[in-house]
PDB file of C-alpha atoms in Angstrom:
ATOM      1  CA  GLY A   1      45.844  26.320 139.694  1.00 47.00           C
ATOM      2  CA  GLU A   2      46.958  24.177 136.607  1.00 59.00           C
ATOM      3  CA  ASP A   3      44.274  22.865 134.364  1.00 82.00           C
ATOM      4  CA  VAL A   4      44.206  21.740 130.751  1.00 90.00           C
ATOM      5  CA  GLU A   5      40.916  21.416 128.833  1.00 92.00           C
ATOM      6  CA  GLN A   6      40.212  19.700 125.636  1.00 93.00           C
ATOM      7  CA  SER A   7      37.138  18.615 123.707  1.00 89.00           C
ATOM      8  CA  LEU A   8      36.772  14.882 123.900  1.00 90.00           C
ATOM      9  CA  PHE A   9      35.900  13.943 120.346  1.00 95.00           C
ATOM     10  CA  LEU A  10      36.504  15.049 116.857  1.00 97.00           C
ATOM     11  CA  SER A  11      35.449  13.307 113.585  1.00 97.00           C
ATOM     12  CA  VAL A  12      36.711  14.278 110.155  1.00 97.00           C
ATOM     13  CA  ARG A  13      36.750  12.868 106.686  1.00 97.00           C
ATOM     14  CA  GLU A  14      39.931  11.480 105.148  1.00 97.00           C
ATOM     15  CA  GLY A  15      41.820  14.306 103.228  1.00 97.00           C
ATOM     16  CA  ASP A  16      40.255  17.073 105.289  1.00 97.00           C
ATOM     17  CA  SER A  17      42.218  19.096 107.857  1.00 97.00           C
ATOM     18  CA  SER A  18      41.658  18.350 111.457  1.00 97.00           C
ATOM     19  CA  VAL A  19      41.982  20.990 114.224  1.00 97.00           C
ATOM     20  CA  ILE A  20      42.259  19.888 117.779  1.00 98.00           C
ATOM     21  CA  ASN A  21      41.985  22.644 120.482  1.00 97.00           C
ATOM     22  CA  CYS A  22      43.306  22.997 123.983  1.00 95.00           C
ATOM     23  CA  THR A  23      43.081  25.766 126.610  1.00 94.00           C
ATOM     24  CA  TYR A  24      45.256  26.101 129.656  1.00 89.00           C
ATOM     25  CA  THR A  25      45.101  28.164 132.720  1.00 83.00           C
ATOM     26  CA  ASP A  26      48.557  28.772 133.850  1.00 79.00           C
ATOM     27  CA  SER A  27      50.444  31.514 131.999  1.00 76.00           C
ATOM     28  CA  SER A  28      53.792  30.556 133.517  1.00 79.00           C
ATOM     29  CA  SER A  29      54.042  27.424 131.461  1.00 76.00           C
ATOM     30  CA  THR A  30      57.346  27.102 129.481  1.00 78.00           C
ATOM     31  CA  TYR A  31      56.538  24.355 126.898  1.00 85.00           C
ATOM     32  CA  LEU A  32      53.350  22.979 125.476  1.00 89.00           C
ATOM     33  CA  TYR A  33      53.057  19.706 124.008  1.00 91.00           C
ATOM     34  CA  TRP A  34      50.982  17.470 121.762  1.00 95.00           C
ATOM     35  CA  TYR A  35      51.100  13.791 122.439  1.00 95.00           C
ATOM     36  CA  LYS A  36      49.526  11.026 120.271  1.00 96.00           C
ATOM     37  CA  GLN A  37      48.172   7.687 121.750  1.00 95.00           C
ATOM     38  CA  GLU A  38      47.349   4.918 119.271  1.00 94.00           C
ATOM     39  CA  PRO A  39      45.130   2.028 120.461  1.00 89.00           C
ATOM     40  CA  GLY A  40      46.705  -0.172 123.009  1.00 86.00           C
ATOM     41  CA  ALA A  41      49.946   1.823 123.249  1.00 89.00           C
ATOM     42  CA  GLY A  42      51.602   4.498 125.263  1.00 90.00           C
ATOM     43  CA  LEU A  43      51.716   8.104 124.539  1.00 92.00           C
ATOM     44  CA  GLN A  44      54.232   9.371 121.876  1.00 93.00           C
ATOM     45  CA  LEU A  45      55.450  12.937 121.568  1.00 91.00           C
ATOM     46  CA  LEU A  46      54.087  14.503 118.376  1.00 93.00           C
ATOM     47  CA  THR A  47      55.365  17.919 118.597  1.00 92.00           C
ATOM     48  CA  TYR A  48      55.899  20.851 121.037  1.00 89.00           C
ATOM     49  CA  ILE A  49      56.281  24.624 121.119  1.00 90.00           C
ATOM     50  CA  PHE A  50      58.077  26.877 123.443  1.00 87.00           C
ATOM     51  CA  SER A  51      55.839  29.516 125.125  1.00 85.00           C
ATOM     52  CA  ASN A  52      57.611  32.424 123.424  1.00 86.00           C
ATOM     53  CA  MET A  53      56.682  31.157 119.914  1.00 88.00           C
ATOM     54  CA  ASP A  54      53.327  31.746 117.977  1.00 91.00           C
ATOM     55  CA  MET A  55      53.515  29.017 115.507  1.00 94.00           C
ATOM     56  CA  LYS A  56      55.477  25.818 114.669  1.00 94.00           C
ATOM     57  CA  GLN A  57      55.181  23.884 111.439  1.00 95.00           C
ATOM     58  CA  ASP A  58      56.325  20.322 111.007  1.00 91.00           C
ATOM     59  CA  GLN A  59      55.240  18.627 107.737  1.00 95.00           C
ATOM     60  CA  ARG A  60      51.519  18.097 108.009  1.00 96.00           C
ATOM     61  CA  LEU A  61      51.374  19.478 111.689  1.00 96.00           C
ATOM     62  CA  THR A  62      50.903  23.015 112.580  1.00 97.00           C
ATOM     63  CA  VAL A  63      50.850  24.280 116.137  1.00 96.00           C
ATOM     64  CA  LEU A  64      49.337  27.604 116.959  1.00 96.00           C
ATOM     65  CA  LEU A  65      49.747  29.300 120.272  1.00 95.00           C
ATOM     66  CA  ASN A  66      47.821  32.241 121.525  1.00 93.00           C
ATOM     67  CA  LYS A  67      49.352  33.103 124.772  1.00 90.00           C
ATOM     68  CA  LYS A  68      47.173  35.891 125.564  1.00 90.00           C
ATOM     69  CA  ASP A  69      44.120  33.698 125.371  1.00 91.00           C
ATOM     70  CA  LYS A  70      46.007  30.619 126.752  1.00 91.00           C
ATOM     71  CA  HIS A  71      44.876  28.643 123.638  1.00 94.00           C
ATOM     72  CA  LEU A  72      46.824  26.017 121.794  1.00 95.00           C
ATOM     73  CA  SER A  73      45.757  24.286 118.652  1.00 97.00           C
ATOM     74  CA  LEU A  74      47.045  21.344 116.529  1.00 97.00           C
ATOM     75  CA  ARG A  75      46.213  21.436 112.803  1.00 97.00           C
ATOM     76  CA  ILE A  76      46.719  18.097 110.891  1.00 97.00           C
ATOM     77  CA  ALA A  77      46.636  18.758 107.059  1.00 98.00           C
ATOM     78  CA  ASP A  78      45.344  15.988 104.774  1.00 97.00           C
ATOM     79  CA  THR A  79      44.219  13.826 107.530  1.00 98.00           C
ATOM     80  CA  GLN A  80      44.713  10.036 107.088  1.00 97.00           C
ATOM     81  CA  THR A  81      43.060   7.003 108.652  1.00 95.00           C
ATOM     82  CA  GLY A  82      46.422   6.406 110.369  1.00 95.00           C
ATOM     83  CA  ASP A  83      45.901   9.725 112.352  1.00 97.00           C
ATOM     84  CA  SER A  84      43.008   8.198 114.223  1.00 96.00           C
ATOM     85  CA  ALA A  85      44.184   8.293 117.892  1.00 96.00           C
ATOM     86  CA  ILE A  86      43.777  10.138 121.078  1.00 96.00           C
ATOM     87  CA  TYR A  87      45.735  13.492 121.147  1.00 97.00           C
ATOM     88  CA  PHE A  88      46.742  14.876 124.396  1.00 95.00           C
ATOM     89  CA  CYS A  89      47.812  18.540 125.093  1.00 94.00           C
ATOM     90  CA  ALA A  90      50.166  18.955 127.957  1.00 91.00           C
ATOM     91  CA  GLU A  91      52.013  22.028 129.547  1.00 87.00           C
ATOM     92  CA  SER A  92      55.135  22.004 131.587  1.00 82.00           C
ATOM     93  CA  PHE A  93      56.652  24.601 133.962  1.00 74.00           C
ATOM     94  CA  SER A  94      60.180  25.556 135.044  1.00 66.00           C
ATOM     95  CA  GLY A  95      61.756  23.363 137.867  1.00 59.00           C
ATOM     96  CA  ASN A  96      60.718  19.872 138.703  1.00 61.00           C
ATOM     97  CA  THR A  97      57.062  20.177 138.294  1.00 72.00           C
ATOM     98  CA  PRO A  98      55.704  17.297 136.188  1.00 81.00           C
ATOM     99  CA  LEU A  99      53.666  17.827 133.011  1.00 85.00           C
ATOM    100  CA  VAL A 100      49.833  18.584 133.254  1.00 87.00           C
ATOM    101  CA  PHE A 101      47.907  16.685 130.759  1.00 90.00           C
ATOM    102  CA  GLY A 102      44.423  17.431 129.268  1.00 92.00           C
ATOM    103  CA  LYS A 103      41.844  14.512 129.030  1.00 92.00           C
ATOM    104  CA  GLY A 104      42.640  13.802 125.466  1.00 94.00           C
ATOM    105  CA  THR A 105      40.724  14.329 122.123  1.00 96.00           C
ATOM    106  CA  ARG A 106      39.758  11.179 120.251  1.00 96.00           C
ATOM    107  CA  LEU A 107      40.120  11.860 116.643  1.00 97.00           C
ATOM    108  CA  SER A 108      38.329   9.584 114.248  1.00 97.00           C
ATOM    109  CA  VAL A 109      39.031   9.734 110.520  1.00 97.00           C
ATOM    110  CA  ILE A 110      36.162   8.508 108.270  1.00 95.00           C
ATOM    111  CA  ALA A 111      37.447   7.062 104.841  1.00 89.00           C
TER     112      ALA A 111
ATOM    113  CA  ASN B   1      66.694   0.713 121.690  1.00 66.00           C
ATOM    114  CA  ALA B   2      64.458  -0.691 124.383  1.00 77.00           C
ATOM    115  CA  GLY B   3      63.341   2.732 125.834  1.00 92.00           C
ATOM    116  CA  VAL B   4      60.902   2.408 128.614  1.00 95.00           C
ATOM    117  CA  THR B   5      59.768  -1.252 129.374  1.00 96.00           C
ATOM    118  CA  GLN B   6      56.783  -2.137 131.521  1.00 97.00           C
ATOM    119  CA  THR B   7      55.917  -5.596 132.920  1.00 96.00           C
ATOM    120  CA  PRO B   8      53.424  -7.216 132.878  1.00 97.00           C
ATOM    121  CA  LYS B   9      51.217  -6.026 130.011  1.00 95.00           C
ATOM    122  CA  PHE B  10      48.123  -7.439 131.597  1.00 96.00           C
ATOM    123  CA  ARG B  11      47.055  -8.713 135.053  1.00 96.00           C
ATOM    124  CA  ILE B  12      43.859  -9.556 136.866  1.00 97.00           C
ATOM    125  CA  LEU B  13      43.904  -9.222 140.698  1.00 97.00           C
ATOM    126  CA  LYS B  14      41.479 -10.197 143.324  1.00 97.00           C
ATOM    127  CA  ILE B  15      40.548  -7.468 145.842  1.00 97.00           C
ATOM    128  CA  GLY B  16      43.024  -7.387 148.675  1.00 96.00           C
ATOM    129  CA  GLN B  17      45.880  -8.939 146.759  1.00 97.00           C
ATOM    130  CA  SER B  18      49.124  -7.128 146.144  1.00 96.00           C
ATOM    131  CA  MET B  19      51.342  -6.811 143.226  1.00 96.00           C
ATOM    132  CA  THR B  20      54.223  -4.803 141.782  1.00 98.00           C
ATOM    133  CA  LEU B  21      54.271  -3.219 138.419  1.00 98.00           C
ATOM    134  CA  GLN B  22      57.792  -3.141 136.896  1.00 98.00           C
ATOM    135  CA  CYS B  23      59.247  -0.196 134.916  1.00 98.00           C
ATOM    136  CA  ALA B  24      62.759   0.121 133.502  1.00 97.00           C
ATOM    137  CA  GLN B  25      64.389   2.598 131.283  1.00 96.00           C
ATOM    138  CA  ASP B  26      67.720   2.420 129.477  1.00 95.00           C
ATOM    139  CA  MET B  27      68.178   5.880 128.450  1.00 91.00           C
ATOM    140  CA  ASN B  28      69.855   7.197 131.666  1.00 89.00           C
ATOM    141  CA  HIS B  29      66.902   9.541 132.406  1.00 90.00           C
ATOM    142  CA  ASN B  30      66.767  11.024 135.785  1.00 89.00           C
ATOM    143  CA  TYR B  31      63.084  11.718 135.830  1.00 91.00           C
ATOM    144  CA  MET B  32      60.529   8.763 135.940  1.00 94.00           C
ATOM    145  CA  TYR B  33      56.732   8.854 136.480  1.00 95.00           C
ATOM    146  CA  TRP B  34      53.906   6.690 137.029  1.00 97.00           C
ATOM    147  CA  TYR B  35      50.387   7.485 135.450  1.00 96.00           C
ATOM    148  CA  ARG B  36      46.999   5.776 135.431  1.00 96.00           C
ATOM    149  CA  GLN B  37      44.612   6.398 132.531  1.00 94.00           C
ATOM    150  CA  ASP B  38      40.929   5.824 133.046  1.00 91.00           C
ATOM    151  CA  PRO B  39      38.516   6.185 130.162  1.00 80.00           C
ATOM    152  CA  GLY B  40      37.607   9.736 129.261  1.00 76.00           C
ATOM    153  CA  MET B  41      39.793  11.056 132.264  1.00 80.00           C
ATOM    154  CA  GLY B  42      43.143  11.378 130.644  1.00 85.00           C
ATOM    155  CA  LEU B  43      46.365  10.781 132.660  1.00 91.00           C
ATOM    156  CA  LYS B  44      46.454  11.240 136.240  1.00 92.00           C
ATOM    157  CA  LEU B  45      49.994  11.306 137.886  1.00 94.00           C
ATOM    158  CA  ILE B  46      50.501   8.843 140.799  1.00 96.00           C
ATOM    159  CA  TYR B  47      54.071   9.333 141.775  1.00 96.00           C
ATOM    160  CA  TYR B  48      57.211  10.643 140.302  1.00 94.00           C
ATOM    161  CA  SER B  49      60.948  10.703 140.901  1.00 94.00           C
ATOM    162  CA  VAL B  50      63.503  13.073 139.939  1.00 89.00           C
ATOM    163  CA  GLY B  51      66.464  10.775 140.724  1.00 91.00           C
ATOM    164  CA  ALA B  52      67.711   7.676 142.421  1.00 94.00           C
ATOM    165  CA  GLY B  53      66.417   7.745 146.086  1.00 95.00           C
ATOM    166  CA  ILE B  54      64.017  10.663 145.662  1.00 95.00           C
ATOM    167  CA  THR B  55      60.268  10.220 145.130  1.00 96.00           C
ATOM    168  CA  ASP B  56      57.273  12.516 145.405  1.00 94.00           C
ATOM    169  CA  LYS B  57      53.462  12.099 145.399  1.00 95.00           C
ATOM    170  CA  GLY B  58      51.412  13.132 142.422  1.00 93.00           C
ATOM    171  CA  GLU B  59      47.777  13.739 142.117  1.00 91.00           C
ATOM    172  CA  VAL B  60      46.422  10.305 142.986  1.00 95.00           C
ATOM    173  CA  PRO B  61      48.938   8.564 145.347  1.00 97.00           C
ATOM    174  CA  ASN B  62      46.641   6.812 147.636  1.00 96.00           C
ATOM    175  CA  GLY B  63      46.863   3.027 147.579  1.00 96.00           C
ATOM    176  CA  TYR B  64      50.254   2.961 145.889  1.00 97.00           C
ATOM    177  CA  ASN B  65      53.879   3.066 146.865  1.00 97.00           C
ATOM    178  CA  VAL B  66      57.089   3.467 144.899  1.00 98.00           C
ATOM    179  CA  SER B  67      60.715   3.174 145.353  1.00 96.00           C
ATOM    180  CA  ARG B  68      63.687   4.331 143.190  1.00 97.00           C
ATOM    181  CA  SER B  69      66.789   2.491 144.290  1.00 96.00           C
ATOM    182  CA  THR B  70      68.521   2.816 140.934  1.00 96.00           C
ATOM    183  CA  THR B  71      68.256   5.289 138.027  1.00 94.00           C
ATOM    184  CA  GLU B  72      66.974   2.636 135.681  1.00 96.00           C
ATOM    185  CA  ASP B  73      64.023   1.142 137.728  1.00 97.00           C
ATOM    186  CA  PHE B  74      60.916   2.549 139.217  1.00 98.00           C
ATOM    187  CA  PRO B  75      58.490  -0.076 140.369  1.00 98.00           C
ATOM    188  CA  LEU B  76      54.919   0.670 141.508  1.00 98.00           C
ATOM    189  CA  ARG B  77      53.515  -1.297 144.376  1.00 97.00           C
ATOM    190  CA  LEU B  78      49.770  -1.970 145.070  1.00 96.00           C
ATOM    191  CA  GLU B  79      49.444  -3.254 148.553  1.00 90.00           C
ATOM    192  CA  LEU B  80      45.721  -3.986 148.972  1.00 94.00           C
ATOM    193  CA  ALA B  81      44.215  -3.994 145.458  1.00 96.00           C
ATOM    194  CA  ALA B  82      40.767  -2.304 145.233  1.00 97.00           C
ATOM    195  CA  PRO B  83      38.342  -2.204 142.174  1.00 96.00           C
ATOM    196  CA  SER B  84      38.985   1.420 141.972  1.00 96.00           C
ATOM    197  CA  GLN B  85      42.431   0.712 140.928  1.00 97.00           C
ATOM    198  CA  THR B  86      41.259  -0.981 137.818  1.00 97.00           C
ATOM    199  CA  SER B  87      43.007   1.053 135.103  1.00 97.00           C
ATOM    200  CA  VAL B  88      45.764   1.190 132.481  1.00 96.00           C
ATOM    201  CA  TYR B  89      49.114   2.207 134.171  1.00 97.00           C
ATOM    202  CA  PHE B  90      51.783   3.935 132.118  1.00 96.00           C
ATOM    203  CA  CYS B  91      55.331   4.497 133.261  1.00 96.00           C
ATOM    204  CA  ALA B  92      57.427   7.285 131.649  1.00 94.00           C
ATOM    205  CA  SER B  93      60.828   8.941 131.807  1.00 93.00           C
ATOM    206  CA  SER B  94      62.251  12.109 130.529  1.00 89.00           C
ATOM    207  CA  TYR B  95      65.691  13.670 129.669  1.00 77.00           C
ATOM    208  CA  PRO B  96      68.017  14.300 132.616  1.00 55.00           C
ATOM    209  CA  GLY B  97      67.434  17.791 133.963  1.00 53.00           C
ATOM    210  CA  GLY B  98      65.448  18.407 130.728  1.00 52.00           C
ATOM    211  CA  ARG B  99      63.822  21.784 130.626  1.00 51.00           C
ATOM    212  CA  ASP B 100      61.601  20.702 127.885  1.00 57.00           C
ATOM    213  CA  GLU B 101      60.254  17.666 129.660  1.00 64.00           C
ATOM    214  CA  LYS B 102      59.779  15.298 126.611  1.00 80.00           C
ATOM    215  CA  LEU B 103      58.369  12.185 128.129  1.00 88.00           C
ATOM    216  CA  PHE B 104      59.011   8.719 126.842  1.00 91.00           C
ATOM    217  CA  PHE B 105      56.150   6.297 127.667  1.00 94.00           C
ATOM    218  CA  GLY B 106      56.102   2.601 128.189  1.00 95.00           C
ATOM    219  CA  SER B 107      53.307   0.588 126.364  1.00 94.00           C
ATOM    220  CA  GLY B 108      51.202   0.223 129.645  1.00 95.00           C
ATOM    221  CA  THR B 109      49.938  -2.278 131.952  1.00 96.00           C
ATOM    222  CA  GLN B 110      46.215  -3.155 132.010  1.00 96.00           C
ATOM    223  CA  LEU B 111      45.060  -4.047 135.529  1.00 97.00           C
ATOM    224  CA  SER B 112      41.725  -5.391 136.475  1.00 96.00           C
ATOM    225  CA  VAL B 113      40.782  -5.813 140.007  1.00 96.00           C
ATOM    226  CA  LEU B 114      37.751  -8.040 140.586  1.00 95.00           C
TER     227      LEU B 114
END
């Protein structure tokens, strides 16, 4: 079945790198996503990666995908206090099946 | 650009009352979704729709109903509110027929049932 797992909390110092990890169970996923939720707001798409890619870089964000181990990670370089939020990993499949979300990782950035 | 608009932002209900959470999008998206978010539990899919006139149950549909008479609107109805329905509710939509399923979320409705 479909399941997406994330650790619930991560705390880093301002200026350090953050790495948020995610594992998923279904190897037929087509796209994998990272969504960001700031306090009191809905989720916003941060970045995504197609399942045939290993890595995607977008400014301070690096997404790594290990399809063999079904492991996805999000690295945030030079983490800032504005990066404090909940980060959700999600996977999608072909057809009309909705996204499956993880429970979210709460990132706290200490000044 | 309005995007996905949810109303109301906050609501307190008594047990047994009913209400409708409104959701509208102006992006001509075919796909629309209702999620609930409970602390530490992530998002759980309640209902979704792939187009006007078509709705499907998600993971936690009990106690809720939806309708999709137009592309723009996807209201969520609670008929007999229960304390277990205290949650934050998010409506979302995605690109028409989009393979990559990028979701656009509303800002949420915080519902308390007392």
